[in-house]
């Protein structure tokens, strides 16, 4: 069982932004260090996954089938964020009902027809929409930071501020979550479409605590 | 008994390259009473002529609501229409459940087209004896589609099916260019006028014999009744002088052969 840890998602002024590291762990072993856990689905949607990575691969296959069907029909009807979110919730609920769940927590984000969307789906098919969503360890350590920075400011938070917030939150997670990595990707969905950044290094400071000002030393 | 030796089942070709069973099924559509469908840039409208099966019977409803955004009018065997409409309702419900989206009209039409085609290719099956006009509104706007027993489907601005429907088609062909920008009320009037042209000389439209279904953006599919329906019929039947031909070129209603319009009470298959 190869698993990924937290995914973060927030709304900001122009759309939604998501972040995750690129690690897929085999138990406590950092087994695969270059796994993309946030993927575009169609032209308007991003999907981020924590949990079982082969189940995530299966989910991507199912979504690909939907997109291919849309493409072949060529009738102007295409899958949007809400559509994919609903489908995933039905897929996850159907599998949990067969007592063979797909072991993931998913964040669906997107931007279409001038409207942004950010929703959550888990292995039981549970869903909710919110301005900030965090899965895995991030639900405990990241979510409070995101809420404080985003709630009530969804329409004023700039892209730069959103980017910094996600990087800072992932840094907190990197310090505290033993299944995380300092190689991360940030993804955005806005009026211009969806994009996932290349992986980049998260800067961190591992100097001795007692010597750091404000962390023991005077 | 047999018209020729090649019409015994739906899977046999005639040497002329025809499949007679499929053609007979298309004839069944012409036995049913007329239905008209037309659309503007905002709405799609269905208008149908409802038959009564005798003096003591009510008129049979020919419009079926499929979902909030879609309805059908049919011509031909009522029982086959019920099979297809329940299939369409299932498709619509599945789409709502699985994707939280009203099923695109073109896709459900394609699905029943495929379903009908199978019946023209498998031994032991018969084609559906019903033609459908599907009116719906989805993300890509209002639509009118026709489905035939052969499994072919068409996307139309306006179309009429059923007995004597050629008269309605003539009306529609004369006026369709004004449909795109028409208001809902204008569109309904066009539909009712087109349908009136399908009547026999001694008949008039009534609220019992005529049904109107509308659907559009922010207008869920609705079958008009009572005063609202009466207003349209009255407008066409009395205010405009009543008789057909007053507004359109004289059409070949007299060309319809008697065999195409059998007496309703002789119709054991319940063609509607």
CSV table of C-alpha atoms in Angstrom, one decimal:
chain,number,residue,atom,x,y,z
A,1,UNK,CA,0.0,0.0,0.0
A,2,UNK,CA,1.6,3.2,-1.3
A,3,UNK,CA,0.1,6.4,0.1
A,4,UNK,CA,0.2,10.1,-0.3
A,5,UNK,CA,-0.2,12.6,2.5
A,6,UNK,CA,-2.1,16.0,2.7
A,7,UNK,CA,-3.6,18.0,-0.1
A,8,UNK,CA,-4.6,21.6,0.5
A,9,UNK,CA,-7.2,23.6,-1.4
A,10,UNK,CA,-8.3,27.2,-1.1
A,11,UNK,CA,-10.5,29.7,-2.8
A,12,UNK,CA,-8.9,33.1,-3.7
A,13,UNK,CA,-9.9,36.2,-5.7
A,14,UNK,CA,-9.6,34.8,-9.2
A,15,UNK,CA,-10.4,31.1,-8.7
A,16,UNK,CA,-9.0,28.2,-6.6
A,17,UNK,CA,-5.5,27.1,-5.7
A,18,UNK,CA,-4.4,23.6,-4.6
A,19,UNK,CA,-1.1,22.3,-3.2
A,20,UNK,CA,0.5,19.0,-2.3
A,21,UNK,CA,3.9,17.4,-2.1
A,22,UNK,CA,5.2,14.8,-4.5
A,23,UNK,CA,5.8,11.9,-2.1
A,24,UNK,CA,4.2,8.5,-2.2
A,25,UNK,CA,5.2,6.5,0.9
A,26,UNK,CA,5.4,2.8,1.4
A,27,UNK,CA,4.5,2.7,5.1
A,28,UNK,CA,7.1,5.0,6.7
A,29,UNK,CA,9.5,4.5,3.8
A,30,UNK,CA,9.7,7.5,1.4
A,31,UNK,CA,9.4,5.1,-1.5
A,32,UNK,CA,8.4,7.3,-4.6
A,33,UNK,CA,9.5,11.0,-4.4
A,34,UNK,CA,8.3,12.2,-7.7
A,35,UNK,CA,4.6,11.4,-7.9
A,36,UNK,CA,2.1,14.0,-9.1
A,37,UNK,CA,-0.9,14.0,-6.8
A,38,UNK,CA,-2.7,17.0,-8.3
A,39,UNK,CA,-3.9,16.4,-11.9
A,40,UNK,CA,-6.0,18.4,-14.3
A,41,UNK,CA,-9.3,16.7,-15.3
A,42,UNK,CA,-10.6,18.2,-18.5
A,43,UNK,CA,-10.2,21.9,-19.1
A,44,UNK,CA,-11.8,23.4,-16.0
A,45,UNK,CA,-11.1,21.0,-13.1
A,46,UNK,CA,-8.2,19.9,-10.8
A,47,UNK,CA,-8.2,16.8,-8.8
A,48,UNK,CA,-5.9,16.3,-5.7
A,49,UNK,CA,-5.6,13.0,-3.9
A,50,UNK,CA,-4.2,11.7,-0.7
A,51,UNK,CA,-4.4,8.1,0.3
A,52,UNK,CA,-3.8,5.0,-1.8
A,53,UNK,CA,-2.0,6.0,-4.9
A,54,UNK,CA,-3.0,3.0,-7.1
A,55,UNK,CA,-6.6,3.7,-6.2
A,56,UNK,CA,-6.0,7.2,-7.3
A,57,UNK,CA,-4.6,5.9,-10.6
A,58,UNK,CA,-7.9,3.8,-11.0
A,59,UNK,CA,-10.0,7.0,-10.3
A,60,UNK,CA,-8.0,8.8,-13.0
A,61,UNK,CA,-8.8,6.0,-15.4
A,62,UNK,CA,-12.5,6.2,-14.7
A,63,UNK,CA,-12.5,10.0,-15.2
A,64,UNK,CA,-10.5,9.6,-18.5
A,65,UNK,CA,-13.4,7.4,-19.7
A,66,UNK,CA,-15.9,10.1,-19.0
A,67,UNK,CA,-13.7,12.7,-20.8
A,68,UNK,CA,-13.3,10.4,-23.8
A,69,UNK,CA,-17.1,9.9,-24.0
A,70,UNK,CA,-17.6,13.6,-24.0
A,71,UNK,CA,-15.0,14.0,-26.7
A,72,UNK,CA,-16.5,11.4,-28.9
A,73,UNK,CA,-20.0,12.8,-28.5
A,74,UNK,CA,-18.7,16.1,-29.6
A,75,UNK,CA,-22.0,17.8,-28.8
A,76,UNK,CA,-20.7,20.7,-26.8
A,77,UNK,CA,-21.4,19.1,-23.4
A,78,UNK,CA,-18.2,18.7,-21.3
A,79,UNK,CA,-17.5,17.8,-17.7
A,80,UNK,CA,-17.1,20.6,-15.3
A,81,UNK,CA,-15.9,20.7,-11.7
A,82,UNK,CA,-19.4,20.1,-10.1
A,83,UNK,CA,-20.1,17.2,-12.5
A,84,UNK,CA,-16.8,15.5,-11.7
A,85,UNK,CA,-17.3,16.1,-7.9
A,86,UNK,CA,-20.7,14.5,-8.0
A,87,UNK,CA,-19.5,11.5,-10.1
A,88,UNK,CA,-16.6,10.9,-7.7
A,89,UNK,CA,-18.9,10.9,-4.7
A,90,UNK,CA,-21.2,8.3,-6.4
A,91,UNK,CA,-18.1,6.3,-7.4
A,92,UNK,CA,-16.7,6.4,-3.9
A,93,UNK,CA,-20.1,5.6,-2.3
A,94,UNK,CA,-20.7,2.7,-4.6
A,95,UNK,CA,-17.3,1.2,-3.8
A,96,UNK,CA,-17.8,1.6,0.0
A,97,UNK,CA,-21.2,0.0,-0.4
A,98,UNK,CA,-19.5,-3.1,-1.9
A,99,UNK,CA,-17.2,-3.0,1.2
A,100,UNK,CA,-14.2,-2.4,-1.1
A,101,UNK,CA,-13.6,1.3,-0.8
A,102,UNK,CA,-11.2,3.4,-2.9
A,103,UNK,CA,-8.9,4.5,-0.1
A,104,UNK,CA,-8.6,8.2,-0.8
A,105,UNK,CA,-9.5,11.7,0.3
A,106,UNK,CA,-10.0,13.8,-2.7
A,107,UNK,CA,-10.2,17.6,-3.4
A,108,UNK,CA,-12.0,18.7,-6.5
A,109,UNK,CA,-11.3,22.3,-7.6
A,110,UNK,CA,-12.2,24.2,-10.7
A,111,UNK,CA,-13.3,27.3,-12.4
A,112,UNK,CA,-16.0,27.4,-15.1
A,113,UNK,CA,-18.5,29.9,-16.5
A,114,UNK,CA,-17.2,32.6,-14.1
A,115,UNK,CA,-17.7,30.4,-11.1
A,116,UNK,CA,-15.1,28.8,-8.9
A,117,UNK,CA,-15.7,25.5,-7.2
A,118,UNK,CA,-13.9,23.7,-4.3
A,119,UNK,CA,-15.3,20.4,-2.9
A,120,UNK,CA,-14.2,17.4,-1.0
A,121,UNK,CA,-14.9,13.7,-1.4
A,122,UNK,CA,-13.7,10.8,0.8
A,123,UNK,CA,-13.6,7.0,0.7
A,124,UNK,CA,-17.2,6.8,2.0
A,125,UNK,CA,-18.6,9.2,-0.6
A,126,UNK,CA,-19.0,12.0,2.0
A,127,UNK,CA,-19.0,15.4,0.3
A,128,UNK,CA,-18.8,19.0,1.3
A,129,UNK,CA,-17.9,22.4,-0.2
A,130,UNK,CA,-15.9,25.0,1.6
A,131,UNK,CA,-13.6,27.9,1.1
A,132,UNK,CA,-10.7,25.9,2.5
A,133,UNK,CA,-10.2,22.2,2.4
A,134,UNK,CA,-7.3,20.0,3.7
A,135,UNK,CA,-7.0,16.3,3.7
A,136,UNK,CA,-4.9,13.9,5.8
A,137,UNK,CA,-2.6,15.4,8.4
A,138,UNK,CA,-3.4,18.8,6.8
A,139,UNK,CA,-6.9,18.6,8.1
A,140,UNK,CA,-5.5,18.9,11.7
A,141,UNK,CA,-2.4,21.1,11.2
A,142,UNK,CA,-3.1,23.0,8.0
A,143,UNK,CA,-6.9,23.7,8.1
A,144,UNK,CA,-6.8,26.2,11.0
A,145,UNK,CA,-4.1,28.2,9.2
A,146,UNK,CA,-6.0,28.2,5.9
A,147,UNK,CA,-9.3,29.2,7.6
A,148,UNK,CA,-7.7,32.1,9.4
A,149,UNK,CA,-6.2,33.4,6.2
A,150,UNK,CA,-9.0,32.8,3.8
A,151,UNK,CA,-12.5,32.8,5.4
A,152,UNK,CA,-14.2,36.1,4.7
A,153,UNK,CA,-11.4,37.1,2.3
A,154,UNK,CA,-12.2,34.8,-0.6
A,155,UNK,CA,-12.9,37.7,-2.9
A,156,UNK,CA,-9.8,39.8,-1.9
A,157,UNK,CA,-7.1,37.3,-1.5
A,158,UNK,CA,-4.6,37.7,-4.3
A,159,UNK,CA,-2.9,35.0,-6.3
A,160,UNK,CA,0.5,35.9,-4.6
A,161,UNK,CA,-1.0,35.8,-1.1
A,162,UNK,CA,-2.8,32.5,-1.9
A,163,UNK,CA,0.5,31.0,-3.2
A,164,UNK,CA,2.4,32.1,-0.1
A,165,UNK,CA,-0.3,30.8,2.2
A,166,UNK,CA,-0.2,27.3,0.7
A,167,UNK,CA,3.6,27.2,0.7
A,168,UNK,CA,3.7,28.4,4.3
A,169,UNK,CA,1.1,25.8,5.3
A,170,UNK,CA,2.9,23.0,3.5
A,171,UNK,CA,6.1,24.0,5.3
A,172,UNK,CA,4.3,23.6,8.7
A,173,UNK,CA,3.2,20.2,7.5
A,174,UNK,CA,6.7,19.3,6.3
A,175,UNK,CA,8.1,20.1,9.8
A,176,UNK,CA,5.4,18.1,11.6
A,177,UNK,CA,4.2,15.4,9.3
A,178,UNK,CA,6.7,12.5,9.1
A,179,UNK,CA,5.2,11.3,5.8
A,180,UNK,CA,5.7,14.6,3.9
A,181,UNK,CA,8.3,15.9,1.6
A,182,UNK,CA,9.8,19.3,0.8
A,183,UNK,CA,9.2,18.9,-2.9
A,184,UNK,CA,5.8,20.4,-3.8
A,185,UNK,CA,3.5,21.4,-6.6
A,186,UNK,CA,1.0,24.3,-6.7
A,187,UNK,CA,-2.0,24.1,-9.0
A,188,UNK,CA,-4.4,26.9,-10.0
A,189,UNK,CA,-7.8,27.0,-11.7
A,190,UNK,CA,-9.0,30.4,-12.9
A,191,UNK,CA,-10.6,32.1,-15.9
A,192,UNK,CA,-7.6,31.2,-18.1
A,193,UNK,CA,-8.0,27.4,-17.4
A,194,UNK,CA,-6.1,25.0,-15.1
A,195,UNK,CA,-2.4,24.6,-14.6
A,196,UNK,CA,-0.2,22.5,-12.3
A,197,UNK,CA,3.3,23.9,-11.5
A,198,UNK,CA,6.5,21.9,-11.9
A,199,UNK,CA,7.7,20.4,-8.6
A,200,UNK,CA,9.8,22.9,-6.7
A,201,UNK,CA,11.8,22.7,-3.4
A,202,UNK,CA,10.2,24.0,-0.2
A,203,UNK,CA,12.8,26.0,1.8
A,204,UNK,CA,13.1,25.0,5.4
A,205,UNK,CA,15.3,25.7,8.4
A,206,UNK,CA,16.7,22.8,10.4
A,207,UNK,CA,19.2,24.6,12.6
A,208,UNK,CA,19.3,23.6,16.3
A,209,UNK,CA,16.1,24.9,18.1
A,210,UNK,CA,17.8,26.3,21.2
A,211,UNK,CA,19.9,28.6,18.9
A,212,UNK,CA,17.0,30.1,17.1
A,213,UNK,CA,15.6,33.4,18.2
A,214,UNK,CA,12.1,33.1,19.5
A,215,UNK,CA,12.4,29.3,19.7
A,216,UNK,CA,14.2,29.0,23.1
A,217,UNK,CA,17.1,31.4,22.7
A,218,UNK,CA,16.7,35.0,23.7
B,1,UNK,CA,-51.2,-12.1,-46.6
B,2,UNK,CA,-47.8,-11.1,-47.7
B,3,UNK,CA,-47.0,-8.2,-49.9
B,4,UNK,CA,-43.9,-10.0,-51.1
B,5,UNK,CA,-41.5,-12.8,-50.0
B,6,UNK,CA,-38.9,-10.4,-48.4
B,7,UNK,CA,-41.0,-8.8,-45.7
B,8,UNK,CA,-41.2,-11.7,-43.2
B,9,UNK,CA,-38.8,-10.3,-40.7
B,10,UNK,CA,-36.7,-7.2,-40.0
B,11,UNK,CA,-33.4,-8.8,-40.9
B,12,UNK,CA,-34.1,-9.7,-44.6
B,13,UNK,CA,-33.1,-7.5,-47.4
B,14,UNK,CA,-35.2,-7.2,-50.6
B,15,UNK,CA,-33.3,-7.4,-53.9
B,16,UNK,CA,-34.1,-3.7,-54.3
B,17,UNK,CA,-32.1,-3.0,-51.2
B,18,UNK,CA,-34.9,-2.4,-48.8
B,19,UNK,CA,-35.9,-3.8,-45.5
B,20,UNK,CA,-39.7,-4.0,-45.7
B,21,UNK,CA,-40.4,-4.5,-42.0
B,22,UNK,CA,-38.7,-1.2,-41.2
B,23,UNK,CA,-40.7,0.5,-43.8
B,24,UNK,CA,-43.9,-0.9,-42.5
B,25,UNK,CA,-42.9,0.4,-39.0
B,26,UNK,CA,-42.5,3.9,-40.5
B,27,UNK,CA,-46.0,3.6,-41.9
B,28,UNK,CA,-47.3,3.0,-38.4
B,29,UNK,CA,-46.0,6.4,-37.5
B,30,UNK,CA,-48.1,7.9,-40.3
B,31,UNK,CA,-51.2,6.2,-38.9
B,32,UNK,CA,-51.0,8.1,-35.6
B,33,UNK,CA,-52.4,11.5,-35.3
B,34,UNK,CA,-50.2,14.5,-36.0
B,35,UNK,CA,-47.7,16.2,-33.7
B,36,UNK,CA,-45.7,19.3,-34.3
B,37,UNK,CA,-42.4,20.5,-32.7
B,38,UNK,CA,-40.7,23.8,-33.2
B,39,UNK,CA,-38.1,25.9,-31.4
B,40,UNK,CA,-36.9,29.5,-31.0
B,41,UNK,CA,-33.7,30.7,-29.5
B,42,UNK,CA,-35.1,30.4,-26.0
B,43,UNK,CA,-37.9,27.7,-26.1
B,44,UNK,CA,-39.0,24.5,-27.6
B,45,UNK,CA,-42.7,23.7,-28.1
B,46,UNK,CA,-44.6,20.5,-28.9
B,47,UNK,CA,-48.2,20.6,-30.2
B,48,UNK,CA,-50.2,17.5,-30.7
B,49,UNK,CA,-53.6,16.3,-31.9
B,50,UNK,CA,-55.2,13.9,-29.5
B,51,UNK,CA,-57.5,11.2,-30.8
B,52,UNK,CA,-60.5,9.9,-29.1
B,53,UNK,CA,-61.3,6.2,-29.5
B,54,UNK,CA,-65.0,6.6,-29.6
B,55,UNK,CA,-67.8,8.9,-28.4
B,56,UNK,CA,-67.7,7.5,-24.9
B,57,UNK,CA,-63.9,7.7,-24.6
B,58,UNK,CA,-61.6,10.5,-23.5
B,59,UNK,CA,-58.9,11.9,-25.8
B,60,UNK,CA,-55.6,10.1,-25.4
B,61,UNK,CA,-52.7,12.3,-24.2
B,62,UNK,CA,-49.8,12.3,-26.7
B,63,UNK,CA,-47.3,14.4,-24.8
B,64,UNK,CA,-45.2,12.8,-22.1
B,65,UNK,CA,-43.0,14.6,-19.7
B,66,UNK,CA,-39.6,13.0,-19.4
B,67,UNK,CA,-37.8,15.3,-17.0
B,68,UNK,CA,-37.9,18.9,-15.9
B,69,UNK,CA,-36.0,19.9,-19.1
B,70,UNK,CA,-37.5,17.5,-21.6
B,71,UNK,CA,-40.7,16.1,-23.0
B,72,UNK,CA,-41.9,14.1,-26.0
B,73,UNK,CA,-44.7,13.9,-28.5
B,74,UNK,CA,-45.3,10.6,-30.2
B,75,UNK,CA,-47.2,9.3,-33.2
B,76,UNK,CA,-47.8,5.6,-33.7
B,77,UNK,CA,-48.2,2.8,-31.2
B,78,UNK,CA,-48.8,4.2,-27.7
B,79,UNK,CA,-47.4,1.1,-26.0
B,80,UNK,CA,-44.1,1.4,-27.8
B,81,UNK,CA,-44.0,5.1,-26.9
B,82,UNK,CA,-44.4,4.1,-23.2
B,83,UNK,CA,-41.4,1.7,-23.5
B,84,UNK,CA,-39.2,4.5,-25.0
B,85,UNK,CA,-40.4,7.2,-22.6
B,86,UNK,CA,-39.7,5.1,-19.5
B,87,UNK,CA,-36.3,4.3,-20.9
B,88,UNK,CA,-35.7,8.1,-21.4
B,89,UNK,CA,-36.9,8.8,-17.9
B,90,UNK,CA,-34.4,6.2,-16.6
B,91,UNK,CA,-31.6,7.9,-18.5
B,92,UNK,CA,-32.6,11.3,-17.2
B,93,UNK,CA,-32.7,10.0,-13.6
B,94,UNK,CA,-29.4,8.3,-14.0
B,95,UNK,CA,-27.8,11.4,-15.2
B,96,UNK,CA,-29.2,13.4,-12.3
B,97,UNK,CA,-28.1,10.8,-9.8
B,98,UNK,CA,-24.6,10.2,-11.1
B,99,UNK,CA,-23.6,13.6,-12.4
B,100,UNK,CA,-26.1,16.1,-10.9
B,101,UNK,CA,-26.7,17.2,-14.5
B,102,UNK,CA,-29.9,17.1,-16.6
B,103,UNK,CA,-29.1,14.7,-19.3
B,104,UNK,CA,-28.2,16.4,-22.6
B,105,UNK,CA,-31.1,16.1,-25.1
B,106,UNK,CA,-28.9,15.0,-27.9
B,107,UNK,CA,-27.4,12.1,-25.9
B,108,UNK,CA,-30.7,10.7,-24.7
B,109,UNK,CA,-32.0,10.9,-28.3
B,110,UNK,CA,-28.9,9.1,-29.5
B,111,UNK,CA,-29.5,6.4,-26.9
B,112,UNK,CA,-33.1,5.7,-28.0
B,113,UNK,CA,-31.9,5.8,-31.6
B,114,UNK,CA,-29.3,3.1,-30.9
B,115,UNK,CA,-32.0,1.1,-29.0
B,116,UNK,CA,-34.4,1.3,-31.9
B,117,UNK,CA,-31.7,0.4,-34.4
B,118,UNK,CA,-30.9,-2.9,-32.6
B,119,UNK,CA,-34.5,-3.9,-33.3
B,120,UNK,CA,-33.9,-3.6,-37.0
B,121,UNK,CA,-30.9,-5.9,-37.0
B,122,UNK,CA,-31.7,-8.8,-34.7
B,123,UNK,CA,-33.7,-11.7,-35.8
B,124,UNK,CA,-37.0,-12.2,-34.0
B,125,UNK,CA,-37.3,-8.6,-33.1
B,126,UNK,CA,-39.6,-6.0,-34.6
B,127,UNK,CA,-38.9,-2.3,-35.0
B,128,UNK,CA,-40.7,0.2,-32.7
B,129,UNK,CA,-43.9,1.3,-34.3
B,130,UNK,CA,-43.7,4.9,-33.0
B,131,UNK,CA,-42.1,8.1,-34.1
B,132,UNK,CA,-41.0,10.7,-31.5
B,133,UNK,CA,-40.6,14.4,-31.4
B,134,UNK,CA,-38.3,15.3,-28.5
B,135,UNK,CA,-38.3,18.8,-27.1
B,136,UNK,CA,-35.8,19.8,-24.5
B,137,UNK,CA,-33.6,22.5,-23.2
B,138,UNK,CA,-30.0,21.9,-21.9
B,139,UNK,CA,-26.7,23.7,-21.6
B,140,UNK,CA,-26.6,24.1,-25.4
B,141,UNK,CA,-30.0,25.7,-25.6
B,142,UNK,CA,-33.5,24.5,-26.8
B,143,UNK,CA,-33.7,21.5,-29.1
B,144,UNK,CA,-36.3,19.6,-31.3
B,145,UNK,CA,-35.3,16.1,-32.3
B,146,UNK,CA,-37.1,13.5,-34.3
B,147,UNK,CA,-36.6,9.7,-33.7
B,148,UNK,CA,-37.8,7.2,-36.3
B,149,UNK,CA,-38.5,3.4,-36.0
B,150,UNK,CA,-35.4,2.8,-38.2
B,151,UNK,CA,-33.2,4.2,-35.5
B,152,UNK,CA,-32.3,7.4,-37.3
B,153,UNK,CA,-32.5,10.7,-35.4
B,154,UNK,CA,-32.6,14.3,-36.7
B,155,UNK,CA,-32.1,17.7,-35.1
B,156,UNK,CA,-34.7,20.2,-36.3
B,157,UNK,CA,-35.8,23.8,-36.1
B,158,UNK,CA,-39.3,22.6,-36.7
B,159,UNK,CA,-40.9,19.2,-37.6
B,160,UNK,CA,-44.2,17.5,-37.8
B,161,UNK,CA,-45.0,13.7,-37.7
B,162,UNK,CA,-48.1,11.6,-38.0
B,163,UNK,CA,-51.1,11.5,-40.3
B,164,UNK,CA,-51.6,14.4,-42.7
B,165,UNK,CA,-48.5,16.0,-41.2
B,166,UNK,CA,-47.4,17.2,-44.6
B,167,UNK,CA,-49.7,20.1,-44.3
B,168,UNK,CA,-48.0,21.1,-41.0
B,169,UNK,CA,-44.6,20.7,-42.6
B,170,UNK,CA,-45.7,23.0,-45.4
B,171,UNK,CA,-46.8,25.7,-42.9
B,172,UNK,CA,-43.5,25.3,-41.0
B,173,UNK,CA,-41.4,25.5,-44.1
B,174,UNK,CA,-43.1,28.8,-45.0
B,175,UNK,CA,-42.6,30.4,-41.6
B,176,UNK,CA,-39.5,28.8,-39.9
B,177,UNK,CA,-37.3,31.8,-40.5
B,178,UNK,CA,-39.3,33.8,-38.0
B,179,UNK,CA,-39.1,31.1,-35.3
B,180,UNK,CA,-35.6,31.9,-34.0
B,181,UNK,CA,-36.6,35.3,-32.6
B,182,UNK,CA,-40.2,34.5,-31.8
B,183,UNK,CA,-41.6,34.9,-28.3
B,184,UNK,CA,-43.0,31.8,-26.5
B,185,UNK,CA,-46.6,32.8,-27.3
B,186,UNK,CA,-45.8,33.4,-30.9
B,187,UNK,CA,-44.1,30.1,-31.1
B,188,UNK,CA,-47.1,28.3,-29.6
B,189,UNK,CA,-49.4,30.0,-32.1
B,190,UNK,CA,-47.2,28.9,-35.0
B,191,UNK,CA,-47.4,25.4,-33.6
B,192,UNK,CA,-51.2,25.4,-33.2
B,193,UNK,CA,-51.6,26.9,-36.7
B,194,UNK,CA,-49.4,24.2,-38.2
B,195,UNK,CA,-51.3,21.5,-36.4
B,196,UNK,CA,-54.7,23.0,-37.4
B,197,UNK,CA,-53.6,22.4,-41.1
B,198,UNK,CA,-53.5,18.7,-40.3
B,199,UNK,CA,-57.2,18.5,-39.5
B,200,UNK,CA,-59.8,17.1,-41.8
B,201,UNK,CA,-62.2,19.6,-43.3
B,202,UNK,CA,-65.0,19.1,-40.8
B,203,UNK,CA,-62.9,19.2,-37.7
B,204,UNK,CA,-61.8,22.0,-35.3
B,205,UNK,CA,-59.2,22.1,-32.6
B,206,UNK,CA,-60.5,22.0,-29.0
B,207,UNK,CA,-58.9,22.0,-25.6
B,208,UNK,CA,-59.6,18.2,-25.5
B,209,UNK,CA,-58.1,17.4,-28.9
B,210,UNK,CA,-55.1,19.6,-28.7
B,211,UNK,CA,-52.1,19.5,-26.3
B,212,UNK,CA,-49.3,22.0,-26.0
B,213,UNK,CA,-46.0,21.3,-24.2
B,214,UNK,CA,-43.4,24.0,-23.6
B,215,UNK,CA,-39.9,24.0,-22.3
B,216,UNK,CA,-37.1,26.6,-22.2
B,217,UNK,CA,-34.4,28.3,-20.2
B,218,UNK,CA,-35.8,28.7,-16.7
B,219,UNK,CA,-39.1,27.2,-18.0
B,220,UNK,CA,-39.5,23.6,-16.8
B,221,UNK,CA,-41.4,21.3,-19.3
B,222,UNK,CA,-45.1,21.9,-18.8
B,223,UNK,CA,-48.2,20.7,-20.6
B,224,UNK,CA,-50.5,23.7,-20.9
B,225,UNK,CA,-54.2,23.3,-19.9
B,226,UNK,CA,-57.3,25.2,-19.1
B,227,UNK,CA,-57.7,28.8,-20.0
B,228,UNK,CA,-54.1,29.3,-21.2
B,229,UNK,CA,-54.4,26.5,-23.7
B,230,UNK,CA,-58.0,27.7,-24.6
B,231,UNK,CA,-56.7,31.2,-25.4
B,232,UNK,CA,-54.3,29.9,-28.0
B,233,UNK,CA,-56.9,27.6,-29.6
B,234,UNK,CA,-59.5,30.3,-29.6
B,235,UNK,CA,-57.1,32.8,-31.2
B,236,UNK,CA,-56.4,30.4,-34.0
B,237,UNK,CA,-59.9,29.0,-34.5
B,238,UNK,CA,-62.0,32.1,-34.2
B,239,UNK,CA,-60.0,35.3,-34.2
B,240,UNK,CA,-58.1,34.4,-37.2
B,241,UNK,CA,-61.2,33.2,-39.2
B,242,UNK,CA,-60.9,29.6,-38.2
B,243,UNK,CA,-60.4,27.7,-41.4
B,244,UNK,CA,-57.1,26.6,-42.6
B,245,UNK,CA,-55.7,27.9,-45.8
B,246,UNK,CA,-56.5,31.5,-44.9
B,247,UNK,CA,-52.9,32.2,-44.0
B,248,UNK,CA,-50.9,29.7,-46.0
B,249,UNK,CA,-50.7,28.5,-49.5
B,250,UNK,CA,-53.5,25.9,-50.3
B,251,UNK,CA,-52.0,22.6,-49.4
B,252,UNK,CA,-52.7,19.2,-50.8
B,253,UNK,CA,-54.9,18.0,-48.0
B,254,UNK,CA,-57.1,16.4,-50.6
B,255,UNK,CA,-54.1,14.3,-51.7
B,256,UNK,CA,-54.2,12.2,-48.6
B,257,UNK,CA,-55.4,8.8,-49.5
B,258,UNK,CA,-58.1,7.2,-47.5
B,259,UNK,CA,-55.8,4.3,-46.5
B,260,UNK,CA,-53.6,6.8,-44.5
B,261,UNK,CA,-56.5,7.9,-42.3
B,262,UNK,CA,-58.3,4.8,-41.1
B,263,UNK,CA,-61.3,5.2,-38.8
B,264,UNK,CA,-60.1,5.4,-35.2
B,265,UNK,CA,-62.5,2.8,-33.9
B,266,UNK,CA,-61.1,0.2,-36.2
B,267,UNK,CA,-57.7,0.7,-34.8
B,268,UNK,CA,-57.0,-2.3,-32.6
B,269,UNK,CA,-53.4,-1.3,-32.1
B,270,UNK,CA,-54.3,1.9,-30.4
B,271,UNK,CA,-52.5,4.2,-32.8
B,272,UNK,CA,-52.4,7.6,-31.2
